[in-house]
């Protein structure tokens, strides 16, 4: 018996069916990739399996007692919970019972004895007393920093924590919706190895083709309400699908030919109509209805980039440029020349300094050492992975055209609705608020907005998140034919390999080197990620909690013995306020820079704001380093 079965399941939102009487079954050991166009129903499919959506018709059957765990698409909240607490929440109601039991134990009285006994019996029956041991095992297995706060972790590390939370329940089925979003390559490769060890059933959605290639042993495509299943790799599936599409095209051509012949017959002269066969007329009506019901494949997006007048041959030149934030070395002295037409990929783990490098290259940040020479006639277009340039309350059309009905593309005026159809937004979708769109659709909106701007230097920060494979391939083709200069930050290994001609790799300890080719070329030439980006970067830290001194009066806990001078102690005590002020200033500046019309405004204001952001970021970093230094001095 299969672990999971969907039998004749249908789901529709509005007039378009996402699933139309589909059947599907899967068992343990299968790692099923759910693929399809944005909006095809992939996330809906996972929600049906999870029980979050009840299908309009059909049956979903699961093996008795099957446990389902999910890894959501959104990053977990950066709150003040410890990693241990968040992982423990994966035990669900057992975790809640343990919290309640411990609370009752701390405030024990005869009044709560019965409740404690009831919880104890339930924990006995469900094996809940080993929760702490299981949590410790999961933390150790995934090398997590147990006592750190979620607010102290990067997005990649928070993703690891939420995976540990999902695995803690020992699920039979693991549902993953875009698990590689916001992860760097080392973490993606680490996740691949972890998931390959999972013995249950995995259903996952991903835009990362290399991740899909390495993990999936079965492909399921959602297409126009139907489901197509293939056991094997993505490469085998694509060959299989190509043959099916050829057969479908031939069948549709024969059908359309027959329909055309019948239409000609029905329109014959009066004499012919007098003797026409009524059965044939009914058959023609049936053909028309069948043609009406046939859902054609969604068209392919059509993207074009408008290039401003060419920049100078030199885009930027580094002469022994070096940079650091306090004790953190970002860049050792290096020389670099970026020329017009270069397509450069930036490779490195999160937090390695890629954004700082770009700011230096674009003249937004002055390096500690060396000099940067900028080229002439640079017109820059910037793609922001956080989509801060979009107003979620405004419609797609208003976001792209900024309230106008027409836009100018390559010297020609185009209506915004027609332009958005090139990006697969039909008229009704173009009038939808951005907040109602999927992640992939929002990325297409941002690309549509970006491509209305003429530019000869494209800076793209993770442009591939949430895009379907066909749109990814189109974007690749567009960038390969772009005659301007491209700077690309991406953790999509296949995208880097297909687009860039050279790579700048951040290899740790401030070492930044340039290589010919993309990601695989870098690996072949001996490139490797720095050890601090792997599992050793943040080892679990055991924090020893010191009990307050026991005294007869309720005196406050004794302070640590001061080892600072009066002046340094005052500086140390005032550091929280200093940091808070820097953070408030930085937040205000970032909000200003996030305004939809920021980059199209006065360029002097733009450059000054960006410079202020860089200055404040460095000041905040320096202040944090100083705080740590003073704390170490105080604690000896």
Coordinates of C-alpha atoms in Angstrom, one line a residue:
X1 CA 0.0 0.0 0.0
X2 CA 1.3 3.5 -0.9
X3 CA 2.2 5.9 1.8
X4 CA 0.2 8.7 0.1
X5 CA -2.6 8.6 -2.5
X6 CA -4.6 11.2 -4.3
X7 CA -7.6 9.8 -6.2
X8 CA -9.4 11.9 -8.8
X9 CA -8.6 15.2 -7.0
X10 CA -9.8 18.5 -8.4
X11 CA -9.1 22.1 -7.2
X12 CA -10.0 25.3 -9.0
X13 CA -9.6 29.0 -8.1
X14 CA -12.0 31.0 -10.3
X15 CA -12.3 29.6 -13.8
X16 CA -8.9 28.0 -14.2
X17 CA -8.5 24.5 -12.8
X18 CA -5.2 23.9 -10.9
X19 CA -5.9 20.2 -10.6
X20 CA -8.5 18.4 -12.7
X21 CA -9.3 14.9 -11.6
X22 CA -5.6 14.0 -11.0
X23 CA -4.4 10.8 -9.4
X24 CA -1.1 10.3 -7.7
X25 CA 0.6 7.9 -5.3
X26 CA 4.0 7.8 -3.7
X27 CA 5.9 5.7 -1.1
X28 CA 8.9 6.0 1.3
X29 CA 12.3 6.5 -0.3
X30 CA 10.9 8.6 -3.2
X31 CA 12.2 12.2 -3.5
X32 CA 9.5 13.7 -5.7
X33 CA 10.2 17.1 -7.4
X34 CA 6.9 19.0 -8.1
X35 CA 7.6 21.2 -11.2
X36 CA 5.5 23.5 -13.4
X37 CA 4.9 27.1 -14.4
X38 CA 4.4 29.8 -11.7
X39 CA 0.7 29.6 -10.8
X40 CA 0.3 26.0 -12.0
X41 CA -0.7 24.9 -8.5
X42 CA 2.6 23.5 -7.0
X43 CA 2.2 25.0 -3.6
X44 CA -1.5 24.1 -3.6
X45 CA -0.6 20.5 -4.3
X46 CA 1.7 20.5 -1.1
X47 CA -1.1 22.2 0.9
X48 CA -3.5 19.4 -0.1
X49 CA -1.1 16.8 1.1
X50 CA -0.6 18.7 4.3
X51 CA -4.3 18.9 4.8
X52 CA -4.4 22.7 4.7
X53 CA -6.6 22.7 1.6
X54 CA -9.6 20.4 1.1
X55 CA -10.0 19.6 -2.6
X56 CA -13.2 20.4 -4.4
X57 CA -13.6 16.8 -5.3
X58 CA -11.7 13.5 -5.0
X59 CA -10.1 11.7 -2.1
X60 CA -6.7 12.1 -0.3
X61 CA -5.6 8.9 1.5
X62 CA -2.7 8.5 3.8
X63 CA -1.4 5.5 5.6
X64 CA -2.6 5.3 9.1
X65 CA -0.6 7.3 11.6
X66 CA 1.5 9.0 8.9
X67 CA 3.3 12.1 10.2
X68 CA 3.8 15.0 7.8
X69 CA 6.3 17.8 8.4
X70 CA 6.8 21.0 6.4
X71 CA 9.7 23.3 5.6
X72 CA 7.9 26.6 4.7
X73 CA 9.0 28.9 2.0
X74 CA 9.4 31.9 4.3
X75 CA 12.4 32.2 6.6
X76 CA 11.6 31.6 10.3
X77 CA 11.3 34.8 12.4
X78 CA 14.5 36.3 13.8
X79 CA 13.1 36.5 17.3
X80 CA 14.6 36.1 20.8
X81 CA 14.0 32.4 21.1
X82 CA 17.0 30.2 21.3
X83 CA 17.8 27.6 18.7
X84 CA 17.1 24.8 21.2
X85 CA 13.6 26.3 21.9
X86 CA 12.7 26.5 18.2
X87 CA 13.9 23.0 17.4
X88 CA 12.0 21.6 20.4
X89 CA 8.8 23.1 19.0
X90 CA 9.0 20.5 16.2
X91 CA 7.6 18.0 18.7
X92 CA 4.3 19.8 18.6
X93 CA 1.9 19.1 21.5
X94 CA 4.6 17.0 23.3
X95 CA 6.7 20.2 23.5
X96 CA 3.6 22.1 24.8
X97 CA 3.0 19.4 27.5
X98 CA 6.6 19.5 28.6
X99 CA 6.4 23.3 29.0
X100 CA 3.2 23.1 31.0
X101 CA 4.5 20.2 33.2
X102 CA 7.7 22.1 34.0
X103 CA 5.7 25.3 34.8
X104 CA 3.4 23.3 37.2
X105 CA 6.5 21.7 38.7
X106 CA 8.0 25.0 39.5
X107 CA 4.8 26.2 41.2
X108 CA 3.7 22.9 42.7
X109 CA 0.6 22.8 44.8
X110 CA -2.1 20.2 45.6
X111 CA -4.4 22.2 43.3
X112 CA -2.4 21.3 40.2
X113 CA -1.5 17.7 41.2
X114 CA -4.2 16.1 39.1
X115 CA -3.3 18.1 36.0
X116 CA 0.4 17.1 36.5
X117 CA -0.6 13.4 36.8
X118 CA -2.7 13.6 33.6
X119 CA 0.2 15.2 31.7
X120 CA 2.6 12.7 33.1
X121 CA 0.5 9.8 32.0
X122 CA 0.2 11.2 28.5
X123 CA 3.9 11.8 28.2
X124 CA 4.5 8.2 29.4
X125 CA 2.2 6.8 26.7
X126 CA 3.8 8.9 23.9
X127 CA 7.4 8.6 24.9
X128 CA 7.7 12.3 25.6
X129 CA 10.3 12.1 28.3
X130 CA 13.1 11.7 25.8
X131 CA 12.3 15.0 24.1
X132 CA 15.4 16.8 25.4
X133 CA 17.6 13.9 24.3
X134 CA 16.1 13.9 20.8
X135 CA 16.5 17.7 20.6
X136 CA 20.2 17.4 21.6
X137 CA 20.7 14.7 19.1
X138 CA 19.2 16.8 16.3
X139 CA 21.2 19.8 17.3
X140 CA 24.4 17.8 17.3
X141 CA 23.6 16.1 14.0
X142 CA 23.0 19.4 12.2
X143 CA 25.8 21.2 14.1
X144 CA 23.5 24.0 15.3
X145 CA 24.5 26.7 17.8
X146 CA 22.0 25.5 20.5
X147 CA 22.0 28.5 22.8
X148 CA 22.2 31.3 20.3
X149 CA 19.1 33.5 19.7
X150 CA 17.4 33.3 16.3
X151 CA 17.9 37.0 16.0
X152 CA 21.7 36.4 16.0
X153 CA 21.6 34.0 13.0
X154 CA 21.8 34.6 9.3
X155 CA 19.0 33.5 7.0
X156 CA 20.9 30.4 6.1
X157 CA 21.4 29.3 9.7
X158 CA 17.7 30.0 10.5
X159 CA 16.8 27.8 7.6
X160 CA 18.9 25.0 9.1
X161 CA 17.2 25.4 12.4
X162 CA 13.7 25.1 10.9
X163 CA 14.8 22.0 9.0
X164 CA 15.9 20.5 12.4
X165 CA 12.5 21.4 13.8
X166 CA 10.8 19.6 10.9
X167 CA 13.0 16.5 11.3
X168 CA 12.5 16.3 15.0
X169 CA 9.0 14.9 14.7
X170 CA 10.5 11.9 12.7
X171 CA 8.1 12.5 9.9
X172 CA 7.1 9.9 7.3
X173 CA 6.5 12.7 4.7
X174 CA 8.6 15.9 4.4
X175 CA 7.2 18.8 2.4
X176 CA 9.7 21.4 1.1
X177 CA 8.6 24.6 -0.7
X178 CA 11.6 26.3 -2.2
X179 CA 14.0 25.1 0.5
X180 CA 17.1 26.7 -1.1
X181 CA 15.8 30.3 -1.0
X182 CA 18.2 32.7 0.8
X183 CA 20.8 29.9 1.2
X184 CA 24.3 30.1 0.0
X185 CA 25.9 27.3 -2.0
X186 CA 27.7 25.6 0.9
X187 CA 24.4 25.4 2.8
X188 CA 22.5 24.2 -0.2
X189 CA 25.0 21.4 -0.7
X190 CA 24.8 20.6 3.0
X191 CA 21.0 20.4 2.8
X192 CA 21.3 18.1 -0.2
X193 CA 23.4 15.6 1.8
X194 CA 21.0 15.8 4.8
X195 CA 17.9 15.1 2.6
X196 CA 19.5 12.2 0.8
X197 CA 19.8 10.5 4.2
X198 CA 16.1 10.9 4.9
X199 CA 14.3 7.5 4.6
X200 CA 10.7 8.8 4.3
X201 CA 8.9 10.4 1.3
X202 CA 10.0 13.9 0.2
X203 CA 7.8 16.1 -1.9
X204 CA 9.6 19.3 -2.9
X205 CA 9.3 22.4 -5.0
X206 CA 12.5 24.2 -6.1
X207 CA 13.7 26.7 -8.7
X208 CA 17.3 25.5 -8.3
X209 CA 18.0 23.1 -11.2
X210 CA 21.2 21.7 -9.8
X211 CA 19.5 21.0 -6.4
X212 CA 16.7 19.3 -8.4
X213 CA 19.2 17.2 -10.4
X214 CA 21.1 16.1 -7.3
X215 CA 18.0 15.2 -5.1
X216 CA 15.0 14.1 -7.2
X217 CA 14.5 10.5 -8.2
X218 CA 11.0 11.2 -9.5
X219 CA 9.5 14.2 -11.4
X220 CA 5.9 15.2 -11.2
X221 CA 4.8 18.1 -13.5
X222 CA 1.6 20.1 -13.1
X223 CA 0.4 21.4 -16.4
X224 CA -3.0 22.9 -17.2
X225 CA -4.8 21.0 -14.4
X226 CA -3.2 17.7 -15.3
X227 CA -0.4 15.7 -13.7
X228 CA 2.5 14.0 -15.5
X229 CA 4.7 11.6 -13.5
X230 CA 8.1 10.3 -14.5
X231 CA 10.4 8.0 -12.4
X232 CA 13.9 9.1 -13.0
X233 CA 16.1 12.2 -13.4
X234 CA 15.1 15.6 -14.7
X235 CA 17.1 15.0 -17.8
X236 CA 15.2 11.9 -18.7
X237 CA 11.9 13.6 -17.9
X238 CA 12.7 16.5 -20.3
X239 CA 13.4 14.1 -23.1
X240 CA 10.2 12.3 -22.4
X241 CA 8.2 15.5 -22.1
X242 CA 9.5 16.8 -25.5
X243 CA 8.2 13.7 -27.2
X244 CA 4.8 14.0 -25.5
X245 CA 4.6 17.7 -26.6
X246 CA 5.4 16.7 -30.2
X247 CA 2.6 14.1 -30.1
X248 CA 0.2 16.6 -28.6
X249 CA 1.0 19.2 -31.2
X250 CA 0.3 16.6 -34.0
X251 CA -3.0 15.5 -32.4
X252 CA -4.1 19.1 -32.0
X253 CA -3.2 19.9 -35.6
X254 CA -5.3 17.0 -36.9
X255 CA -8.2 18.0 -34.6
X256 CA -8.0 21.6 -35.8
X257 CA -7.9 20.5 -39.5
X258 CA -11.0 18.4 -39.0
X259 CA -12.8 21.2 -37.2
X260 CA -11.9 23.6 -40.1
X261 CA -13.2 21.1 -42.7
X262 CA -16.5 20.8 -40.8
X263 CA -16.8 24.6 -40.5
X264 CA -16.4 24.8 -44.3
X265 CA -19.1 22.2 -44.8
X266 CA -21.6 23.9 -42.5
X267 CA -21.1 27.1 -44.5
X268 CA -21.8 25.6 -47.9
X269 CA -24.6 27.0 -50.2
X270 CA -28.3 26.7 -49.7
X271 CA -28.5 23.5 -51.7
X272 CA -26.0 21.7 -49.6
X273 CA -27.7 22.9 -46.4
X274 CA -31.0 21.5 -47.5
X275 CA -29.5 18.0 -47.4
X276 CA -27.1 18.4 -44.5
X277 CA -26.9 15.7 -41.9
X278 CA -28.3 16.8 -38.6
X279 CA -26.0 14.3 -36.8
X280 CA -23.0 15.8 -38.5
X281 CA -24.2 19.3 -37.3
X282 CA -24.4 18.0 -33.7
X283 CA -20.9 16.5 -34.1
X284 CA -19.6 19.8 -35.2
X285 CA -21.0 21.5 -32.2
X286 CA -19.3 18.9 -30.0
X287 CA -16.0 19.6 -31.8
X288 CA -16.4 23.3 -31.1
X289 CA -17.1 22.7 -27.4
X290 CA -14.0 20.4 -27.2
X291 CA -11.9 23.1 -28.9
X292 CA -13.3 25.7 -26.4
X293 CA -12.4 23.5 -23.5
X294 CA -8.9 22.7 -24.6
X295 CA -6.5 24.7 -22.4
X296 CA -3.6 25.8 -24.5
X297 CA -0.2 25.9 -22.9
X298 CA 0.7 29.2 -21.5
X299 CA 2.9 31.2 -23.8
X300 CA 6.6 31.9 -23.2
X301 CA 7.6 35.1 -21.6
X302 CA 9.2 37.6 -24.0
X303 CA 11.8 39.8 -22.3
X304 CA 13.9 42.5 -23.9
X305 CA 16.6 44.6 -22.4
X306 CA 17.0 48.2 -23.5
X307 CA 20.6 49.2 -23.5
X308 CA 21.6 52.8 -22.9
X309 CA 24.4 54.3 -24.9
X310 CA 27.5 52.2 -24.4
X311 CA 29.6 52.9 -21.4
X312 CA 33.3 53.6 -21.7
X313 CA 35.5 50.6 -22.3
X314 CA 36.6 50.6 -18.6
X315 CA 33.8 50.0 -16.1
X316 CA 35.9 49.9 -13.0
X317 CA 39.5 49.3 -11.9
X318 CA 40.9 48.2 -8.5
X319 CA 44.4 49.2 -7.6
X320 CA 45.5 47.3 -4.5
X321 CA 42.1 47.7 -2.9
X322 CA 41.6 46.3 0.6
X323 CA 38.9 46.6 3.2
X324 CA 37.9 45.5 6.6
X325 CA 35.3 46.2 9.3
X326 CA 37.1 46.3 12.6
X327 CA 38.9 42.9 12.9
X328 CA 36.8 41.3 10.2
X329 CA 38.9 41.2 7.0
X330 CA 36.7 41.5 3.9
X331 CA 39.2 42.0 1.2
X332 CA 43.0 41.7 1.0
X333 CA 44.8 44.0 -1.4
X334 CA 43.8 43.1 -4.9
X335 CA 43.9 44.4 -8.5
X336 CA 40.9 44.0 -10.8
X337 CA 39.7 45.4 -14.1
X338 CA 36.0 45.2 -15.2
X339 CA 35.6 46.0 -18.9
X340 CA 32.5 46.8 -20.9
X341 CA 30.7 43.6 -21.9
X342 CA 32.1 41.5 -19.0
X343 CA 29.6 39.1 -17.3
X344 CA 30.9 38.5 -13.8
X345 CA 29.4 36.2 -11.2
X346 CA 30.2 36.6 -7.5
X347 CA 30.6 33.3 -5.6
X348 CA 30.8 33.0 -1.9
X349 CA 28.8 32.2 1.3
X350 CA 26.4 34.6 2.9
X351 CA 28.2 37.3 4.9
X352 CA 31.5 36.9 3.1
X353 CA 31.5 40.5 1.8
X354 CA 29.9 40.3 -1.7
X355 CA 27.6 43.3 -1.0
X356 CA 30.6 45.3 0.4
X357 CA 32.6 44.4 -2.7
X358 CA 29.8 45.7 -5.0
X359 CA 29.5 48.9 -3.0
X360 CA 33.2 49.5 -3.4
X361 CA 33.1 48.7 -7.1
X362 CA 30.1 51.0 -7.7
X363 CA 31.7 53.9 -5.8
X364 CA 29.2 53.7 -2.9
X365 CA 31.9 52.8 -0.3
X366 CA 35.4 54.1 0.0
X367 CA 37.9 51.2 0.7
X368 CA 40.3 51.4 3.6
X369 CA 43.2 51.0 1.2
X370 CA 43.9 51.4 -2.4
X371 CA 42.0 53.2 -5.1
X372 CA 39.0 52.6 -7.4
X373 CA 38.8 54.1 -10.8
X374 CA 35.3 54.3 -12.3
X375 CA 34.4 54.2 -16.0
X376 CA 32.4 56.9 -17.8
X377 CA 28.8 57.0 -19.0
X378 CA 27.6 54.3 -16.6
X379 CA 23.8 53.9 -16.3
X380 CA 23.1 51.3 -13.6
X381 CA 20.0 49.1 -13.1
X382 CA 19.8 47.2 -9.9
X383 CA 17.7 44.1 -9.1
X384 CA 17.0 43.7 -5.4
X385 CA 16.4 40.2 -4.1
X386 CA 14.2 41.5 -1.3
X387 CA 11.9 43.2 -3.8
X388 CA 12.0 46.5 -1.9
X389 CA 11.3 48.3 -5.1
X390 CA 7.8 47.0 -5.3
X391 CA 4.8 48.5 -3.5
X392 CA 2.6 45.5 -2.4
X393 CA -0.5 47.6 -2.2
X394 CA -0.3 48.8 -5.8
X395 CA -1.3 46.7 -8.9
X396 CA 1.2 45.1 -11.1
X397 CA 0.6 47.7 -13.8
X398 CA 1.1 50.6 -11.5
X399 CA 4.3 49.2 -10.0
X400 CA 5.8 48.8 -13.4
X401 CA 4.5 51.9 -15.2
X402 CA 4.5 54.0 -12.1
X403 CA 0.9 55.1 -12.7
X404 CA 1.2 55.7 -16.4
X405 CA -0.8 53.9 -19.1
X406 CA 2.1 53.7 -21.6
X407 CA 5.8 53.2 -21.3
X408 CA 8.7 53.6 -23.8
X409 CA 10.7 50.5 -24.7
X410 CA 13.6 50.8 -27.2
X411 CA 12.2 54.1 -28.5
X412 CA 8.6 52.8 -29.0
X413 CA 5.6 53.6 -26.9
X414 CA 3.7 50.5 -25.6
X415 CA 0.6 50.2 -23.5
X416 CA 1.4 48.8 -20.1
X417 CA -1.1 45.9 -20.3
X418 CA 0.4 44.7 -23.6
X419 CA 3.9 45.0 -22.2
X420 CA 3.0 42.9 -19.2
X421 CA 1.6 40.2 -21.4
X422 CA 5.2 39.7 -22.6
X423 CA 5.9 38.7 -18.9
X424 CA 2.9 36.3 -18.8
X425 CA 0.6 38.7 -17.0
X426 CA -2.9 38.6 -18.7
X427 CA -4.9 41.8 -18.3
X428 CA -6.8 40.7 -15.2
X429 CA -3.6 39.7 -13.5
X430 CA -1.9 43.0 -14.5
X431 CA -4.6 44.8 -12.4
X432 CA -4.0 42.6 -9.4
X433 CA -2.2 44.0 -6.3
X434 CA 1.3 42.7 -5.9
X435 CA 0.6 41.4 -2.4
X436 CA -1.7 38.8 -4.0
X437 CA 1.0 37.4 -6.3
X438 CA 3.2 34.3 -5.8
X439 CA 6.9 34.7 -5.2
X440 CA 7.7 33.8 -8.8
X441 CA 5.2 36.3 -10.1
X442 CA 6.6 39.1 -8.0
X443 CA 10.1 38.3 -9.4
X444 CA 8.6 38.6 -12.9
X445 CA 7.1 42.0 -11.9
X446 CA 10.5 43.2 -10.7
X447 CA 12.1 42.0 -13.9
X448 CA 9.4 43.8 -16.0
X449 CA 10.1 47.0 -14.0
X450 CA 13.8 46.6 -14.3
X451 CA 13.7 46.1 -18.1
X452 CA 11.8 49.4 -18.6
X453 CA 15.0 51.2 -17.5
X454 CA 17.7 51.7 -20.0
X455 CA 21.1 50.6 -18.6
X456 CA 24.5 49.6 -19.7
X457 CA 25.5 48.1 -16.3
X458 CA 23.1 45.5 -14.7
X459 CA 23.6 44.5 -11.1
X460 CA 21.4 41.5 -10.3
X461 CA 21.2 40.2 -6.7
X462 CA 19.6 36.7 -6.6
X463 CA 17.3 37.3 -9.6
X464 CA 16.4 33.6 -9.9
X465 CA 14.5 33.1 -6.7
X466 CA 11.0 31.5 -7.3
X467 CA 11.2 31.7 -11.1
X468 CA 10.0 28.6 -13.0
X469 CA 12.5 26.8 -15.2
X470 CA 11.2 28.2 -18.5
X471 CA 11.4 31.8 -17.3
X472 CA 14.9 31.0 -15.9
X473 CA 16.1 29.8 -19.3
X474 CA 14.6 32.8 -21.0
X475 CA 16.4 35.1 -18.5
X476 CA 19.6 33.2 -19.2
X477 CA 19.3 33.7 -22.9
X478 CA 18.5 37.4 -22.5
X479 CA 21.5 38.0 -20.3
X480 CA 23.8 36.0 -22.7
X481 CA 22.7 38.3 -25.5
X482 CA 23.0 41.5 -23.4
X483 CA 25.7 43.7 -24.8
X484 CA 26.2 45.7 -21.6
X485 CA 28.1 44.7 -18.4
X486 CA 26.6 42.3 -15.9
X487 CA 27.5 41.8 -12.2
X488 CA 25.5 38.8 -10.9
X489 CA 25.2 37.6 -7.3
X490 CA 23.6 34.2 -7.3
X491 CA 23.7 30.9 -5.4
X492 CA 22.1 29.1 -8.4
X493 CA 25.0 27.0 -9.7
X494 CA 23.4 26.2 -13.0
X495 CA 22.5 29.8 -13.7
X496 CA 26.1 30.9 -13.0
X497 CA 27.5 28.3 -15.3
X498 CA 25.2 29.3 -18.1
X499 CA 25.5 33.1 -17.9
X500 CA 28.8 34.4 -16.6
X501 CA 32.1 34.4 -18.4
X502 CA 34.2 34.9 -15.3
X503 CA 33.8 34.6 -11.5
X504 CA 35.0 36.5 -8.5
X505 CA 35.3 34.0 -5.6
X506 CA 35.4 34.9 -1.9
X507 CA 37.6 32.1 -0.5
X508 CA 37.8 33.2 3.1
X509 CA 40.1 35.4 5.3
X510 CA 39.8 38.3 2.8
X511 CA 41.1 36.2 -0.1
X512 CA 39.2 37.2 -3.3
X513 CA 40.3 35.8 -6.6
X514 CA 39.1 36.0 -10.2
X515 CA 38.5 32.9 -12.3
X516 CA 37.6 32.2 -15.9
X517 CA 34.1 30.6 -16.3
X518 CA 31.3 29.8 -13.9
X519 CA 30.8 27.8 -10.7
X520 CA 31.9 24.4 -12.1
X521 CA 34.9 26.0 -13.8
X522 CA 35.9 27.5 -10.4
X523 CA 35.6 24.0 -8.8
X524 CA 37.7 22.4 -11.5
X525 CA 40.4 25.1 -11.0
X526 CA 40.7 24.1 -7.4
X527 CA 38.2 26.6 -5.9
X528 CA 36.6 25.8 -2.6
X529 CA 34.6 27.5 0.0
X530 CA 36.2 28.8 3.2
X531 CA 36.0 26.5 6.2
X532 CA 34.2 29.1 8.2
X533 CA 31.2 28.9 5.8
X534 CA 30.7 25.2 6.5
X535 CA 29.3 23.6 9.6
X536 CA 32.2 24.8 11.7
X537 CA 31.2 28.4 11.3
X538 CA 28.9 28.5 14.3
X539 CA 29.4 25.5 16.6
X540 CA 27.0 25.0 19.4
X541 CA 27.9 27.2 22.4
X542 CA 27.2 26.0 25.9
X543 CA 26.2 28.8 28.1
X544 CA 26.7 28.2 31.8
X545 CA 23.9 29.8 33.8
X546 CA 25.1 31.3 37.1
X547 CA 22.7 31.1 39.9
X548 CA 22.0 34.2 41.9
X549 CA 23.5 34.3 45.4
X550 CA 21.2 33.1 48.1
X551 CA 20.7 35.7 50.7
X552 CA 18.1 36.3 53.4
X553 CA 17.1 39.6 51.9
X554 CA 16.0 40.1 48.3
X555 CA 19.2 41.8 47.3
X556 CA 20.0 42.0 43.5
X557 CA 22.4 39.5 42.1
X558 CA 26.0 40.5 42.7
X559 CA 27.7 42.2 39.7
X560 CA 30.8 40.8 38.2
X561 CA 34.0 42.3 39.6
X562 CA 34.8 45.4 37.6
X563 CA 38.1 45.3 35.7
X564 CA 37.6 48.5 33.7
X565 CA 38.7 52.0 34.6
X566 CA 35.9 54.5 35.4
X567 CA 36.1 56.0 31.9
X568 CA 36.0 52.6 30.1
X569 CA 33.2 51.4 32.4
X570 CA 31.1 54.4 31.4
X571 CA 31.8 53.8 27.8
X572 CA 30.8 50.1 28.2
X573 CA 27.6 51.0 30.0
X574 CA 26.6 53.5 27.2
X575 CA 27.3 51.1 24.3
X576 CA 23.7 49.7 24.1
X577 CA 22.4 53.2 23.6
X578 CA 25.1 53.9 21.0
X579 CA 24.2 50.8 19.1
X580 CA 20.4 51.5 19.3
X581 CA 21.0 55.0 17.8
X582 CA 23.1 53.7 14.9
X583 CA 20.4 51.0 14.2
X584 CA 17.6 53.6 14.2
X585 CA 19.6 55.9 11.9
X586 CA 20.3 53.0 9.6
X587 CA 16.7 51.9 9.5
X588 CA 15.5 55.4 8.6
X589 CA 18.1 55.6 5.7
X590 CA 17.2 52.1 4.4
X591 CA 13.5 53.0 4.4
X592 CA 14.3 56.1 2.4
X593 CA 16.3 54.0 -0.1
X594 CA 13.5 51.4 -0.3
X595 CA 11.0 54.0 -1.7
X596 CA 9.8 52.9 -5.2
X597 CA 11.0 56.2 -6.9
X598 CA 14.3 56.5 -4.9
X599 CA 16.7 55.4 -7.7
X600 CA 14.9 57.6 -10.3
X601 CA 15.2 60.7 -8.2
X602 CA 17.9 63.3 -7.9
X603 CA 21.2 61.3 -8.3
X604 CA 23.1 63.6 -5.9
X605 CA 20.6 62.6 -3.2
X606 CA 20.8 59.0 -4.2
X607 CA 24.6 58.9 -4.0
X608 CA 24.6 60.8 -0.7
X609 CA 22.0 58.5 0.9
X610 CA 23.9 55.3 -0.3
X611 CA 27.1 56.8 1.1
X612 CA 25.4 57.6 4.4
X613 CA 24.1 54.0 4.6
X614 CA 27.6 52.6 4.0
X615 CA 29.1 55.0 6.7
X616 CA 26.4 54.1 9.2
X617 CA 26.9 50.3 8.5
X618 CA 30.6 50.6 9.1
X619 CA 30.1 52.7 12.3
X620 CA 27.6 50.1 13.6
X621 CA 30.1 47.3 12.9
X622 CA 32.9 49.2 14.6
X623 CA 30.7 49.9 17.6
X624 CA 29.8 46.3 18.0
X625 CA 33.4 45.3 17.8
X626 CA 34.2 47.8 20.5
X627 CA 31.4 46.5 22.7
X628 CA 32.8 43.0 22.4
X629 CA 36.3 44.2 23.2
X630 CA 35.1 46.1 26.3
X631 CA 33.1 43.1 27.5
X632 CA 36.1 40.8 27.1
X633 CA 38.2 43.3 29.1
X634 CA 35.6 43.4 31.8
X635 CA 35.2 39.7 32.1
X636 CA 38.9 39.1 32.0

